[in-house]
Coordinates of C-alpha atoms in Angstrom, one line a residue:
X1337 CA -93.5 -142.3 149.5
X1338 CA -97.1 -143.9 149.6
X1339 CA -98.6 -147.0 150.1
X1340 CA -100.0 -148.9 147.1
X1341 CA -102.1 -151.7 148.6
X1342 CA -102.9 -154.9 147.2
X1343 CA -102.5 -158.6 148.1
X1344 CA -100.6 -161.0 147.1
X1345 CA -103.6 -162.8 145.1
X1346 CA -104.9 -159.7 143.5
X1347 CA -101.7 -158.8 142.3
X1348 CA -101.3 -162.4 140.3
X1349 CA -104.4 -161.6 139.0
X1350 CA -103.4 -158.2 137.6
X1351 CA -99.7 -160.5 136.1
X1352 CA -101.7 -162.7 134.8
X1353 CA -104.1 -160.9 133.1
X1354 CA -101.3 -158.5 131.8
X1355 CA -99.1 -161.6 130.6
X1356 CA -100.6 -164.8 130.9
X1357 CA -98.4 -168.0 132.3
X1358 CA -96.1 -164.7 133.4
X1359 CA -96.1 -166.8 137.0
X1360 CA -95.5 -170.5 135.8
X1361 CA -92.3 -168.9 133.6
X1362 CA -91.0 -167.3 136.5
X1363 CA -91.4 -169.8 139.0
X1364 CA -89.8 -172.6 136.5
X1365 CA -87.2 -170.1 136.2
X1366 CA -86.8 -169.5 139.8
X1367 CA -86.2 -173.6 140.4
X1368 CA -83.3 -173.5 137.9
X1369 CA -81.4 -170.9 139.9
X1370 CA -82.1 -172.4 142.9
X1371 CA -80.6 -175.3 141.3
X1372 CA -77.6 -173.4 140.4
X1373 CA -77.9 -171.8 143.6
X1374 CA -76.9 -168.4 141.9
X1375 CA -78.6 -165.7 139.6
X1376 CA -77.9 -165.4 135.6
X1377 CA -79.9 -165.5 132.5
X1378 CA -79.9 -164.1 128.7
X1379 CA -83.0 -162.3 129.1
X1380 CA -85.7 -161.7 132.0
X1381 CA -89.5 -161.7 131.9
X1382 CA -90.4 -159.1 134.0
X1383 CA -90.6 -156.3 131.8
X1384 CA -93.7 -158.0 130.8
X1385 CA -95.1 -157.0 133.9
X1386 CA -94.3 -153.7 134.5
X1387 CA -97.9 -152.1 133.5
X1388 CA -98.9 -153.9 136.5
X1389 CA -97.0 -152.1 139.5
X1390 CA -97.4 -148.1 136.9
X1391 CA -101.2 -148.8 137.0
X1392 CA -100.8 -150.2 140.7
X1393 CA -98.3 -146.6 141.7
X1394 CA -101.3 -144.6 140.3
X1395 CA -101.0 -144.4 136.4
X1396 CA -97.0 -144.2 136.8
X1397 CA -96.2 -142.4 139.7
X1398 CA -92.4 -143.6 140.3
X1399 CA -92.5 -146.0 143.8
X1400 CA -90.1 -143.4 145.8
X1401 CA -90.1 -140.1 144.8
X1402 CA -93.6 -140.0 143.5
X1403 CA -92.9 -137.8 140.6
X1404 CA -95.5 -138.3 137.8
X1405 CA -94.4 -139.7 133.9
X1406 CA -96.8 -141.3 131.7
X1407 CA -99.6 -144.0 131.3
X1408 CA -98.2 -147.4 130.9
X1409 CA -99.7 -146.9 127.5
X1410 CA -96.9 -144.7 126.8
X1411 CA -94.6 -144.1 129.7
X1412 CA -93.3 -147.9 129.9
X1413 CA -90.0 -146.3 128.7
X1414 CA -89.9 -143.4 131.4
X1415 CA -89.9 -146.4 134.1
X1416 CA -88.0 -149.7 135.1
X1417 CA -88.8 -152.4 137.3
X1418 CA -86.9 -152.1 139.9
X1419 CA -85.6 -155.3 142.4
X1420 CA -86.0 -153.6 145.9
X1421 CA -83.1 -156.8 147.1
X1422 CA -80.8 -157.1 143.9
X1423 CA -81.2 -159.9 142.3
X1424 CA -77.4 -160.5 141.5
X1425 CA -75.3 -159.2 143.4
X1426 CA -75.3 -156.2 145.8
X1427 CA -73.5 -153.8 146.5
X1428 CA -71.9 -151.6 149.4
X1429 CA -73.9 -148.0 149.5
X1430 CA -71.5 -145.2 151.1
X1431 CA -73.6 -144.0 153.5
X1432 CA -72.9 -140.1 153.7
X1433 CA -71.1 -139.0 156.2
X1434 CA -74.0 -136.8 158.0
X1435 CA -75.7 -140.1 158.5
X1436 CA -72.3 -141.4 159.8
X1437 CA -72.0 -139.0 162.3
X1438 CA -75.6 -139.8 163.6
X1439 CA -74.6 -143.3 164.7
X1440 CA -76.2 -145.2 162.4
X1441 CA -74.8 -149.1 161.9
X1442 CA -74.6 -149.9 158.2
X1443 CA -74.3 -153.8 157.9
X1444 CA -71.1 -154.7 155.6
X1445 CA -72.6 -156.3 151.8
X1446 CA -72.1 -159.6 151.6
X1447 CA -68.8 -160.8 150.4
X1448 CA -70.9 -163.7 147.9
X1449 CA -71.1 -161.8 145.4
X1450 CA -74.7 -164.0 144.3
X1451 CA -77.8 -161.6 145.2
X1452 CA -81.1 -162.8 146.2
X1453 CA -81.2 -165.0 143.3
X1454 CA -84.5 -167.0 145.1
X1455 CA -86.3 -163.1 144.5
X1456 CA -85.9 -161.8 140.7
X1457 CA -89.6 -162.9 139.7
X1458 CA -90.6 -162.9 143.3
X1459 CA -93.8 -160.5 142.8
X1460 CA -93.5 -158.7 146.3
X1461 CA -90.3 -157.8 145.1
X1462 CA -91.0 -154.8 142.6
X1463 CA -92.3 -151.5 142.0
X1464 CA -92.1 -149.2 138.8
X1465 CA -89.3 -146.6 139.3
X1466 CA -88.2 -143.6 137.6
X1467 CA -84.7 -143.7 135.9
X1468 CA -83.1 -141.0 138.4
X1469 CA -84.1 -143.7 141.2
X1470 CA -83.8 -147.4 139.9
X1471 CA -81.1 -146.6 137.4
X1472 CA -78.8 -144.3 139.0
X1473 CA -79.6 -144.2 142.4
X1474 CA -80.7 -147.7 143.4
X1475 CA -78.3 -149.9 140.9
X1476 CA -77.4 -153.0 143.5
X1477 CA -77.2 -151.5 146.6
X1478 CA -79.2 -152.5 149.7
X1479 CA -78.2 -151.1 153.0
X1480 CA -79.9 -152.9 156.5
X1481 CA -79.3 -153.2 160.1
X1482 CA -79.5 -157.0 160.4
X1483 CA -77.9 -159.7 158.5
X1484 CA -78.2 -160.8 154.8
X1485 CA -80.7 -163.1 154.0
X1486 CA -79.4 -164.3 150.1
X1487 CA -81.0 -167.5 150.6
X1488 CA -84.5 -167.0 151.3
X1489 CA -87.3 -167.0 148.7
X1490 CA -89.7 -165.0 151.1
X1491 CA -89.6 -161.4 151.6
X1492 CA -92.4 -162.0 154.2
X1493 CA -89.3 -164.7 156.4
X1494 CA -87.3 -162.0 156.3
X1495 CA -87.5 -159.8 159.0
X1496 CA -83.8 -160.0 160.7
X1497 CA -82.6 -158.0 157.8
X1498 CA -83.6 -154.7 159.3
X1499 CA -84.2 -153.2 155.6
X1500 CA -83.5 -149.1 155.3
X1501 CA -85.0 -148.8 152.6
X1502 CA -89.0 -149.3 152.1
X1503 CA -91.2 -151.0 150.2
X1504 CA -94.4 -149.6 149.3
X1505 CA -96.5 -152.1 147.3
X1506 CA -98.5 -154.2 149.4
X1507 CA -98.6 -154.4 153.5
X1508 CA -94.8 -156.3 154.1
X1509 CA -93.3 -153.9 155.1
X1510 CA -94.6 -150.3 157.1
X1511 CA -96.6 -147.8 155.4
X1512 CA -94.4 -145.6 153.7
X1513 CA -96.6 -143.2 155.7
X1514 CA -95.8 -143.9 158.8
X1515 CA -92.0 -143.5 158.6
X1516 CA -91.6 -140.6 156.1
X1517 CA -93.5 -137.1 156.2
X1518 CA -92.8 -134.1 155.1
X1519 CA -92.9 -130.1 156.3
X1520 CA -93.7 -127.7 153.6
X1521 CA -91.7 -129.9 150.1
X1522 CA -89.1 -130.9 152.9
X1523 CA -89.2 -135.0 153.8
X1524 CA -88.5 -135.3 157.5
X1525 CA -88.4 -138.1 159.7
X1526 CA -91.3 -138.9 161.7
X1527 CA -90.2 -141.2 164.1
X1528 CA -87.6 -139.1 166.6
X1529 CA -85.7 -142.1 167.1
X1530 CA -84.3 -145.4 166.7
X1531 CA -84.9 -147.9 163.1
X1532 CA -87.8 -146.2 161.9
X1533 CA -86.0 -143.1 162.0
X1534 CA -83.4 -144.5 161.1
X1535 CA -85.0 -146.0 158.0
X1536 CA -86.7 -142.6 156.9
X1537 CA -83.5 -140.8 157.1
X1538 CA -81.6 -143.1 154.6
X1539 CA -84.3 -143.8 152.7
X1540 CA -84.3 -139.3 152.2
X1541 CA -81.2 -139.6 151.7
X1542 CA -80.3 -142.5 149.6
X1543 CA -82.9 -141.3 147.1
X1544 CA -82.0 -138.0 147.5
X1545 CA -85.4 -136.9 148.3
X1546 CA -84.4 -133.5 149.9
X1547 CA -81.6 -132.1 147.2
X1548 CA -83.1 -129.1 146.4
X1549 CA -80.0 -128.6 144.0
X1550 CA -79.8 -132.5 142.0
X1551 CA -83.9 -133.2 142.5
X1552 CA -84.7 -129.1 141.6
X1553 CA -87.7 -131.1 139.9
X1554 CA -88.8 -132.6 142.6
X1555 CA -89.0 -129.4 144.8
X1556 CA -90.6 -127.7 142.4
X1557 CA -93.9 -130.2 142.0
X1558 CA -93.9 -130.4 145.5
X1559 CA -94.4 -126.5 145.0
X1560 CA -96.8 -126.4 142.4
X1561 CA -99.0 -129.0 144.4
X1562 CA -99.0 -126.5 147.9
X1563 CA -100.0 -123.6 145.6
X1564 CA -102.9 -125.5 143.9
X1565 CA -103.4 -126.8 147.5
X1566 CA -103.8 -123.9 150.0
X1567 CA -105.7 -122.1 148.2
X1568 CA -108.6 -124.7 148.0
X1569 CA -108.2 -125.7 152.5
X1570 CA -108.5 -121.9 152.9
X1571 CA -112.0 -121.5 151.1
X1572 CA -112.8 -124.8 153.3
X1573 CA -113.1 -122.0 156.1
X1574 CA -113.9 -119.1 154.3
X1575 CA -116.9 -118.5 152.4
X1576 CA -121.1 -120.5 152.9
X1577 CA -121.2 -123.6 152.7
X1578 CA -122.1 -124.4 149.7
X1579 CA -118.6 -122.7 149.2
X1580 CA -117.2 -124.9 152.6
X1581 CA -118.4 -127.9 150.6
X1582 CA -118.0 -127.3 147.2
X1583 CA -113.6 -127.4 148.3
X1584 CA -113.5 -129.8 150.6
X1585 CA -115.1 -132.3 147.5
X1586 CA -112.3 -129.9 145.3
X1587 CA -109.4 -131.0 147.9
X1588 CA -110.4 -134.4 147.8
X1589 CA -109.6 -134.8 144.1
X1590 CA -106.9 -133.1 145.0
X1591 CA -106.1 -135.5 147.0
X1592 CA -106.1 -138.6 145.0
X1593 CA -103.3 -141.3 145.8
X1594 CA -103.0 -141.7 141.9
X1595 CA -101.6 -138.1 141.9
X1596 CA -98.1 -137.3 142.7
X1597 CA -96.6 -136.3 145.6
X1598 CA -99.6 -137.5 147.9
X1599 CA -97.7 -137.6 150.8
X1600 CA -96.5 -134.4 150.5
X1601 CA -100.3 -133.2 149.8
X1602 CA -101.5 -134.7 153.2
X1603 CA -99.1 -133.8 155.6
X1604 CA -99.5 -130.5 153.9
X1605 CA -103.8 -130.4 154.8
X1606 CA -102.7 -131.8 158.3
X1607 CA -100.8 -128.9 159.0
X1608 CA -102.7 -127.0 157.9
X1609 CA -105.6 -128.3 160.0
X1610 CA -103.5 -127.8 162.8
X1611 CA -101.4 -124.5 162.3
X1612 CA -102.8 -122.4 159.4
X1613 CA -100.2 -119.6 160.1
X1614 CA -97.6 -122.0 159.4
X1615 CA -99.1 -123.4 156.5
X1616 CA -99.4 -119.6 154.4
X1617 CA -96.0 -119.0 155.8
X1618 CA -95.5 -122.5 153.7
X1619 CA -97.4 -121.5 150.9
X1620 CA -95.4 -118.3 150.5
X1621 CA -92.3 -119.9 150.9
X1622 CA -93.8 -122.3 147.9
X1623 CA -94.9 -118.9 145.5
X1624 CA -91.8 -117.9 146.0
X1625 CA -89.3 -120.8 145.8
X1626 CA -91.3 -120.7 141.9
X1627 CA -90.2 -117.1 141.7
X1628 CA -86.5 -117.8 141.4
X1629 CA -86.9 -121.1 139.0
X1630 CA -89.2 -119.2 136.6

């Protein structure tokens, strides 16, 4: 995961450019949910702004697993508008045994089945996510360590909830790359203790970002990124000055935020700069992984 920088004002501009009048319609619907005290409607309008989030996230990358799909024009059916905080209900997520064994505390899911009924149309409650991450894994789960605040209408004022999942749009939440890094193709927690470490571990487990079998496509794609990046990084340290400069420019292009698995690529570059021997070992492992998959 990486952060996608955008202000609320800029996001509103993008939404109105995509679907004029959408903000007013969204506000009217939210007022209705406020009066009735729960979320319910016959049809939604958030799909109208899906391309805004797809473009924001690198022309179609999933907000959580960073795999790349088709353009906003052709790939809309590949992605969902993901509600970070579930709009109609919050289900209890069954944490893996390995997380429970680490002593990570989970707040029981709320008994009231009304969900975050004031946030179905909040722009900082959306992202674009692939169907495996959203429809299969995220669903209506929202594990936290604090207190559920189902009546709140502003994600910026809900810090007492202490969510485990990371919201990558804007700057309301921590930069995902300060919480999750990669060692080769494997996601790792940055922090060694505390809630920051728990967030990383839960997010990795929740979206199965480290499941090499069930999400082998992610590992294959990350291996391809490493295989492409390592020869370029090595060229930045060998050859003539002109060759080094050309390699550095190519690496920068390779690390374009619009491209897939940027967190993995940045982590690998950082490793190469501090431990090129280990980086070469991981590169060899990526080559071997691809050989076994072919």
